mmCIF file of C-alpha atoms in Angstrom:
data_model
loop_
_atom_site.group_PDB
_atom_site.id
_atom_site.type_symbol
_atom_site.label_atom_id
_atom_site.label_comp_id
_atom_site.label_asym_id
_atom_site.label_seq_id
_atom_site.Cartn_x
_atom_site.Cartn_y
_atom_site.Cartn_z
ATOM 1 C CA MET A 26 121.995 118.708 213.853
ATOM 2 C CA LEU A 27 123.352 115.116 215.333
ATOM 3 C CA ARG A 28 123.189 115.718 218.676
ATOM 4 C CA LEU A 29 126.328 115.031 221.262
ATOM 5 C CA ALA A 30 126.014 114.435 224.701
ATOM 6 C CA VAL A 31 129.375 115.561 226.593
ATOM 7 C CA THR A 32 129.421 113.971 230.294
ATOM 8 C CA THR A 33 132.024 116.318 231.458
ATOM 9 C CA SER A 34 131.628 120.033 232.110
ATOM 10 C CA SER A 35 135.262 120.823 232.240
ATOM 11 C CA GLU A 36 137.236 122.714 229.463
ATOM 12 C CA THR A 37 136.605 120.296 227.088
ATOM 13 C CA PHE A 38 133.264 120.911 227.127
ATOM 14 C CA GLU A 39 133.524 124.533 226.438
ATOM 15 C CA ARG A 40 136.094 124.365 223.930
ATOM 16 C CA MET A 41 133.931 121.995 221.782
ATOM 17 C CA CYS A 42 130.986 123.493 221.494
ATOM 18 C CA ASP A 43 131.477 126.524 218.784
ATOM 19 C CA PRO A 44 133.746 124.440 216.572
ATOM 20 C CA LEU A 45 131.398 121.351 216.363
ATOM 21 C CA ALA A 46 128.597 123.335 215.731
ATOM 22 C CA ALA A 47 130.142 125.039 213.218
ATOM 23 C CA ARG A 48 130.100 121.170 211.670
ATOM 24 C CA ASP A 49 126.488 120.619 212.289
ATOM 25 C CA ILE A 50 127.172 118.611 215.338
ATOM 26 C CA ALA A 51 125.093 120.319 218.595
ATOM 27 C CA VAL A 52 127.182 119.555 221.833
ATOM 28 C CA GLU A 53 125.257 119.548 224.832
ATOM 29 C CA HIS A 54 125.739 118.082 228.610
ATOM 30 C CA LEU A 55 124.679 115.535 230.151
ATOM 31 C CA GLN A 56 125.539 115.467 233.841
ATOM 32 C CA ALA A 57 126.086 111.423 235.130
ATOM 33 C CA LYS A 58 126.856 112.191 238.494
ATOM 34 C CA GLU A 59 126.651 113.709 241.427
ATOM 35 C CA ARG A 60 122.395 114.000 240.628
ATOM 36 C CA VAL A 61 119.574 112.183 241.550
ATOM 37 C CA VAL A 62 118.143 109.493 238.791
ATOM 38 C CA ASP A 63 114.603 107.991 238.470
ATOM 39 C CA LEU A 64 115.603 105.261 236.609
ATOM 40 C CA THR A 65 111.923 103.945 236.010
ATOM 41 C CA ALA A 66 110.539 107.368 234.264
ATOM 42 C CA PRO A 67 112.342 107.879 230.529
ATOM 43 C CA PRO A 68 114.463 110.372 229.828
ATOM 44 C CA THR A 69 113.743 113.791 228.521
ATOM 45 C CA ARG A 70 116.473 114.407 226.009
ATOM 46 C CA HIS A 71 117.821 112.360 222.997
ATOM 47 C CA PHE A 72 121.070 111.890 222.104
ATOM 48 C CA ASP A 73 122.589 110.462 218.953
ATOM 49 C CA VAL A 74 126.048 109.705 220.218
ATOM 50 C CA GLY A 75 128.156 110.183 223.194
ATOM 51 C CA PHE A 76 131.731 111.756 222.651
ATOM 52 C CA VAL A 77 132.867 109.633 225.888
ATOM 53 C CA TYR A 78 132.067 106.877 227.879
ATOM 54 C CA PRO A 79 131.832 108.329 231.714
ATOM 55 C CA SER A 80 134.764 108.780 233.596
ATOM 56 C CA ARG A 81 132.634 106.943 236.584
ATOM 57 C CA LEU A 82 131.442 103.464 235.427
ATOM 58 C CA MET A 83 128.705 103.005 237.045
ATOM 59 C CA GLU A 84 127.057 106.159 236.563
ATOM 60 C CA GLY A 85 128.011 105.183 233.149
ATOM 61 C CA GLY A 86 125.751 102.323 232.868
ATOM 62 C CA VAL A 87 122.885 103.829 234.512
ATOM 63 C CA VAL A 88 122.962 106.670 231.109
ATOM 64 C CA ASP A 89 124.173 103.744 228.889
ATOM 65 C CA GLY A 90 121.005 102.007 230.260
ATOM 66 C CA ARG A 91 118.445 105.019 230.064
ATOM 67 C CA HIS A 92 120.063 106.507 226.524
ATOM 68 C CA ALA A 93 121.226 103.374 224.934
ATOM 69 C CA ILE A 94 123.613 105.390 222.696
ATOM 70 C CA PRO A 95 127.083 104.421 220.753
ATOM 71 C CA TRP A 96 130.306 106.140 222.091
ATOM 72 C CA VAL A 97 133.101 107.170 220.403
ATOM 73 C CA ASN A 98 134.754 105.842 223.165
ATOM 74 C CA ASP A 99 133.023 103.388 224.706
ATOM 75 C CA ARG A 100 133.460 101.660 228.062
ATOM 76 C CA ASP A 101 136.161 99.042 226.703
ATOM 77 C CA ALA A 102 138.249 101.509 226.070
ATOM 78 C CA VAL A 103 137.845 103.636 229.244
ATOM 79 C CA VAL A 104 138.909 100.407 231.068
ATOM 80 C CA THR A 105 141.586 99.790 228.852
ATOM 81 C CA SER A 106 143.530 103.341 228.726
ATOM 82 C CA ARG A 107 142.537 103.310 232.621
ATOM 83 C CA ASN A 108 144.148 100.654 233.396
ATOM 84 C CA LYS A 109 148.262 101.065 232.855
ATOM 85 C CA ALA A 110 149.387 98.159 233.838
ATOM 86 C CA GLY A 111 147.230 96.763 230.876
ATOM 87 C CA VAL A 112 148.550 99.544 228.578
ATOM 88 C CA ILE A 113 152.143 98.797 229.258
ATOM 89 C CA ALA A 114 151.736 94.476 228.826
ATOM 90 C CA ALA A 115 149.682 94.961 225.156
ATOM 91 C CA LEU A 116 152.110 97.745 224.208
ATOM 92 C CA SER A 117 155.234 95.741 225.442
ATOM 93 C CA ARG A 118 153.839 92.656 223.372
ATOM 94 C CA ALA A 119 153.401 94.315 220.795
ATOM 95 C CA GLY A 120 157.159 96.006 220.333
ATOM 96 C CA VAL A 121 155.672 99.387 221.118
ATOM 97 C CA PRO A 122 158.741 100.497 223.168
ATOM 98 C CA VAL A 123 157.998 101.146 227.235
ATOM 99 C CA PRO A 124 159.501 102.156 230.370
ATOM 100 C CA GLU A 125 160.624 99.495 232.692
ATOM 101 C CA THR A 126 157.851 98.280 234.618
ATOM 102 C CA ARG A 127 156.899 95.831 237.273
ATOM 103 C CA LEU A 128 152.908 95.725 238.423
ATOM 104 C CA VAL A 129 152.263 94.214 242.099
ATOM 105 C CA SER A 130 148.999 93.048 242.894
ATOM 106 C CA ASN A 131 148.660 93.067 246.749
ATOM 107 C CA PRO A 132 149.028 91.871 249.433
ATOM 108 C CA VAL A 133 153.321 90.664 248.633
ATOM 109 C CA SER A 134 155.420 90.949 251.182
ATOM 110 C CA ASP A 135 158.661 93.649 251.265
ATOM 111 C CA GLU A 136 161.535 90.826 250.019
ATOM 112 C CA ASP A 137 158.806 90.826 247.061
ATOM 113 C CA VAL A 138 158.848 94.559 246.233
ATOM 114 C CA ALA A 139 162.490 94.315 246.583
ATOM 115 C CA ALA A 140 163.180 91.677 243.917
ATOM 116 C CA ALA A 141 161.400 93.645 241.588
ATOM 117 C CA VAL A 142 163.550 96.310 241.190
ATOM 118 C CA ALA A 143 166.876 94.519 241.936
ATOM 119 C CA ASP A 144 167.496 95.198 238.327
ATOM 120 C CA LEU A 145 166.164 98.234 237.905
ATOM 121 C CA ASP A 146 168.379 101.549 239.388
ATOM 122 C CA PHE A 147 166.928 103.974 241.774
ATOM 123 C CA PRO A 148 165.181 106.561 241.867
ATOM 124 C CA ILE A 149 162.075 104.632 240.844
ATOM 125 C CA VAL A 150 158.300 105.679 240.092
ATOM 126 C CA VAL A 151 155.465 104.315 241.644
ATOM 127 C CA LYS A 152 151.852 104.607 240.396
ATOM 128 C CA PRO A 153 148.929 103.673 241.520
ATOM 129 C CA ASN A 154 147.623 101.741 238.837
ATOM 130 C CA SER A 155 143.905 102.923 237.652
ATOM 131 C CA ALA A 156 144.551 106.477 238.783
ATOM 132 C CA THR A 157 144.415 109.939 237.156
ATOM 133 C CA ARG A 158 145.782 113.629 236.753
ATOM 134 C CA GLY A 159 149.037 112.450 238.584
ATOM 135 C CA VAL A 160 146.927 111.393 242.007
ATOM 136 C CA GLY A 161 148.910 109.067 244.150
ATOM 137 C CA VAL A 162 152.337 109.662 241.774
ATOM 138 C CA ALA A 163 155.535 109.475 244.395
ATOM 139 C CA LYS A 164 159.477 108.790 243.408
ATOM 140 C CA ALA A 165 161.589 106.724 245.239
ATOM 141 C CA THR A 166 165.119 107.637 245.810
ATOM 142 C CA ASP A 167 166.290 104.138 247.616
ATOM 143 C CA LEU A 168 164.762 101.063 248.530
ATOM 144 C CA ASP A 169 164.061 102.521 252.442
ATOM 145 C CA SER A 170 162.011 105.146 250.492
ATOM 146 C CA LEU A 171 160.274 102.677 248.521
ATOM 147 C CA LEU A 172 159.226 100.087 251.155
ATOM 148 C CA GLY A 173 157.386 103.308 253.195
ATOM 149 C CA VAL A 174 155.185 104.444 250.191
ATOM 150 C CA VAL A 175 154.218 100.931 249.391
ATOM 151 C CA ASP A 176 153.558 100.797 253.305
ATOM 152 C CA TYR A 177 151.145 103.582 252.988
ATOM 153 C CA LEU A 178 149.362 101.998 249.398
ATOM 154 C CA ASN A 179 148.953 99.074 252.027
ATOM 155 C CA LEU A 180 147.141 100.189 254.320
ATOM 156 C CA VAL A 181 145.225 101.618 251.063
ATOM 157 C CA HIS A 182 144.615 98.318 249.862
ATOM 158 C CA ASP A 183 143.881 96.706 253.367
ATOM 159 C CA TYR A 184 140.540 98.292 253.089
ATOM 160 C CA ARG A 185 138.220 95.568 251.381
ATOM 161 C CA ALA A 186 136.092 98.288 249.113
ATOM 162 C CA THR A 187 138.924 99.547 247.249
ATOM 163 C CA GLY A 188 138.623 98.346 243.771
ATOM 164 C CA ASP A 189 142.256 97.934 242.295
ATOM 165 C CA GLN A 190 144.961 96.923 244.659
ATOM 166 C CA SER A 191 147.447 96.976 242.183
ATOM 167 C CA TYR A 192 150.411 99.733 241.307
ATOM 168 C CA LEU A 193 153.602 99.828 239.578
ATOM 169 C CA LEU A 194 157.032 99.998 239.787
ATOM 170 C CA GLN A 195 158.541 102.175 237.517
ATOM 171 C CA GLU A 196 161.720 102.668 236.063
ATOM 172 C CA TYR A 197 162.366 106.846 235.823
ATOM 173 C CA LEU A 198 163.204 108.960 233.064
ATOM 174 C CA PRO A 199 165.914 111.454 233.904
ATOM 175 C CA ASN A 200 165.207 115.430 232.482
ATOM 176 C CA ALA A 201 162.529 113.909 229.727
ATOM 177 C CA ARG A 202 161.385 115.274 227.618
ATOM 178 C CA ASP A 203 156.878 115.148 227.946
ATOM 179 C CA TYR A 204 154.755 114.888 225.673
ATOM 180 C CA ARG A 205 151.062 114.212 224.969
ATOM 181 C CA ILE A 206 150.299 113.239 221.618
ATOM 182 C CA MET A 207 146.717 113.590 219.624
ATOM 183 C CA VAL A 208 145.332 110.641 217.833
ATOM 184 C CA VAL A 209 142.115 110.748 215.759
ATOM 185 C CA ASP A 210 140.857 107.970 214.227
ATOM 186 C CA GLY A 211 144.382 106.548 213.527
ATOM 187 C CA THR A 212 145.673 109.517 212.476
ATOM 188 C CA VAL A 213 148.000 111.974 215.018
ATOM 189 C CA VAL A 214 146.345 115.664 214.783
ATOM 190 C CA GLY A 215 149.153 117.253 216.634
ATOM 191 C CA GLY A 216 149.843 117.538 220.439
ATOM 192 C CA VAL A 217 151.815 119.578 223.238
ATOM 193 C CA GLU A 218 154.859 119.556 225.278
ATOM 194 C CA ARG A 219 154.456 119.686 229.375
ATOM 195 C CA GLN A 220 156.787 121.399 230.761
ATOM 196 C CA LEU A 221 157.151 122.828 234.574
ATOM 197 C CA SER A 222 158.356 126.495 235.147
ATOM 198 C CA ASP A 223 162.294 126.756 235.858
ATOM 199 C CA ASP A 224 160.790 127.685 240.001
ATOM 200 C CA ALA A 225 158.757 124.564 239.997
ATOM 201 C CA ARG A 226 162.174 122.589 238.820
ATOM 202 C CA GLU A 227 164.319 124.214 241.382
ATOM 203 C CA ALA A 228 162.166 123.510 244.217
ATOM 204 C CA GLY A 229 162.299 120.009 242.727
ATOM 205 C CA ARG A 230 158.926 119.171 240.934
ATOM 206 C CA TRP A 231 159.167 116.534 238.351
ATOM 207 C CA LYS A 232 155.833 115.679 237.309
ATOM 208 C CA HIS A 233 154.509 117.225 234.358
ATOM 209 C CA ASN A 234 150.351 117.029 235.179
ATOM 210 C CA VAL A 235 148.750 120.291 233.695
ATOM 211 C CA HIS A 236 146.356 119.544 236.574
ATOM 212 C CA ARG A 237 149.667 120.226 238.806
ATOM 213 C CA GLY A 238 151.104 123.202 238.257
ATOM 214 C CA ALA A 239 152.648 122.048 234.427
ATOM 215 C CA THR A 240 152.011 124.421 231.405
ATOM 216 C CA ALA A 241 150.986 122.620 227.954
ATOM 217 C CA THR A 242 152.306 124.004 225.115
ATOM 218 C CA ALA A 243 151.784 123.464 221.178
ATOM 219 C CA ALA A 244 154.488 121.510 220.078
ATOM 220 C CA ASP A 245 155.791 120.435 216.234
ATOM 221 C CA VAL A 246 156.105 116.705 216.917
ATOM 222 C CA PRO A 247 158.641 115.041 215.510
ATOM 223 C CA ASP A 248 157.449 111.845 212.760
ATOM 224 C CA ASP A 249 159.304 109.094 214.923
ATOM 225 C CA LEU A 250 157.115 110.526 217.889
ATOM 226 C CA ARG A 251 153.353 110.660 215.587
ATOM 227 C CA THR A 252 154.377 107.208 214.435
ATOM 228 C CA LEU A 253 155.158 105.834 217.938
ATOM 229 C CA ALA A 254 151.546 107.343 219.308
ATOM 230 C CA ALA A 255 149.673 106.015 215.977
ATOM 231 C CA ASP A 256 150.961 102.524 216.818
ATOM 232 C CA ALA A 257 149.610 102.698 220.650
ATOM 233 C CA ALA A 258 146.486 103.934 219.308
ATOM 234 C CA ALA A 259 146.167 101.353 217.082
ATOM 235 C CA GLU A 260 147.256 98.100 219.559
ATOM 236 C CA LEU A 261 144.556 99.736 221.482
ATOM 237 C CA ASP A 262 141.993 100.130 219.527
ATOM 238 C CA ILE A 263 141.409 103.325 220.812
ATOM 239 C CA ASP A 264 139.721 105.532 218.162
ATOM 240 C CA TYR A 265 140.084 109.007 219.975
ATOM 241 C CA LEU A 266 143.317 108.682 222.791
ATOM 242 C CA GLY A 267 145.447 110.848 224.240
ATOM 243 C CA VAL A 268 149.421 109.543 224.344
ATOM 244 C CA ASP A 269 151.713 110.373 226.485
ATOM 245 C CA VAL A 270 155.207 110.038 225.182
ATOM 246 C CA LEU A 271 158.437 110.927 227.168
ATOM 247 C CA VAL A 272 161.881 111.023 225.284
ATOM 248 C CA SER A 273 164.813 110.441 227.598
ATOM 249 C CA ASP A 274 168.828 110.870 226.357
ATOM 250 C CA GLY A 275 167.815 109.900 222.510
ATOM 251 C CA ARG A 276 165.514 107.155 224.452
ATOM 252 C CA ALA A 277 160.842 107.898 223.280
ATOM 253 C CA VAL A 278 158.571 104.679 225.281
ATOM 254 C CA VAL A 279 155.117 105.406 225.261
ATOM 255 C CA SER A 280 154.063 105.782 228.939
ATOM 256 C CA GLU A 281 150.889 105.738 229.490
ATOM 257 C CA THR A 282 147.137 106.713 227.746
ATOM 258 C CA ASN A 283 143.976 108.790 227.948
ATOM 259 C CA ALA A 284 140.792 107.849 226.341
ATOM 260 C CA ARG A 285 138.989 110.668 228.158
ATOM 261 C CA PRO A 286 141.433 113.284 227.027
ATOM 262 C CA THR A 287 141.062 117.320 228.162
ATOM 263 C CA ILE A 288 140.976 118.870 224.489
ATOM 264 C CA ASP A 289 143.985 121.499 224.588
ATOM 265 C CA ASP A 290 143.101 125.333 223.643
ATOM 266 C CA GLU A 291 144.401 126.233 219.909
ATOM 267 C CA LYS A 292 147.151 124.016 220.059
ATOM 268 C CA TYR A 293 146.092 121.096 217.496
ATOM 269 C CA ALA A 294 146.351 120.888 213.583
ATOM 270 C CA ASP A 295 144.183 122.603 211.434
ATOM 271 C CA GLY A 296 142.081 119.551 210.367
ATOM 272 C CA PHE A 297 141.922 118.582 213.976
ATOM 273 C CA TRP A 298 137.519 119.590 214.446
ATOM 274 C CA ASP A 299 136.732 118.273 211.080
ATOM 275 C CA ARG A 300 138.949 114.986 211.985
ATOM 276 C CA LEU A 301 136.780 114.890 215.066
ATOM 277 C CA ALA A 302 133.721 115.845 213.755
ATOM 278 C CA ALA A 303 133.930 112.850 211.296
ATOM 279 C CA LEU A 304 135.020 110.646 213.749
ATOM 280 C CA ILE A 305 131.533 111.199 216.001
ATOM 281 C CA ARG A 306 129.276 110.941 212.667
ATOM 282 C CA ARG A 307 130.699 107.547 212.092
ATOM 283 C CA THR A 308 129.942 106.492 215.109
ATOM 284 C CA ALA A 309 126.267 107.696 215.021
ATOM 285 C CA SER A 310 125.909 106.035 211.959
ATOM 286 C CA GLU A 311 126.759 102.338 213.576
#
């Protein structure tokens, strides 16, 4: 039986255990953070393959140094996907539709920010370039509110230890349907639609992140969106990828990707676990 190292202990870990055990893959938690490690002592456990590279890249380097295992999604895949601006630029170059987006790399002046959005309509979405789960994402309704949000980003970026001093200015797509489409080894294996409750929308909420209170329900993903997601995964060369697609006024765009996506409970195609198990086995043999 293959031994699979999984560095997350969240819902994904629990949901993987039984389906993969039924396919002769033992899922084991390998703690990568919030622990003390003796770097000169050999590890006490052996693994054949890792699932996705740890979210904290420095700790991931320690895991790599000690265990030297191949990853389904390695460090390069995680770094590629985490860089929202890099994803948008690569997909745009390849002809995959994306939202109108500007990258701001601090420090820049207020005049530079104003010029960057001169041809965009408000509201405008402001996103940290490398944060996840909707952290720090804001909607600016006019230039004054945009510059107010930017003031806070400037304060963060003034701290010299801040690694990523960039953010995105992106067009806002009104009343968008928000899909997370899962691609495994080049094939779409299903997806979910993330929705806010009526009460949340009436209260002015607009972010569809599940970690912010939205609900993910199994979706019958249309063929054109499947093609869009598969094209994005192929262009980024990432084998296991969550692709976020927004559909508004008949237009579909890839807004972000996630190389460490949560596995939603019982919401994917019947062949999902077989295909994932095959990918894990192929990675272990490389």
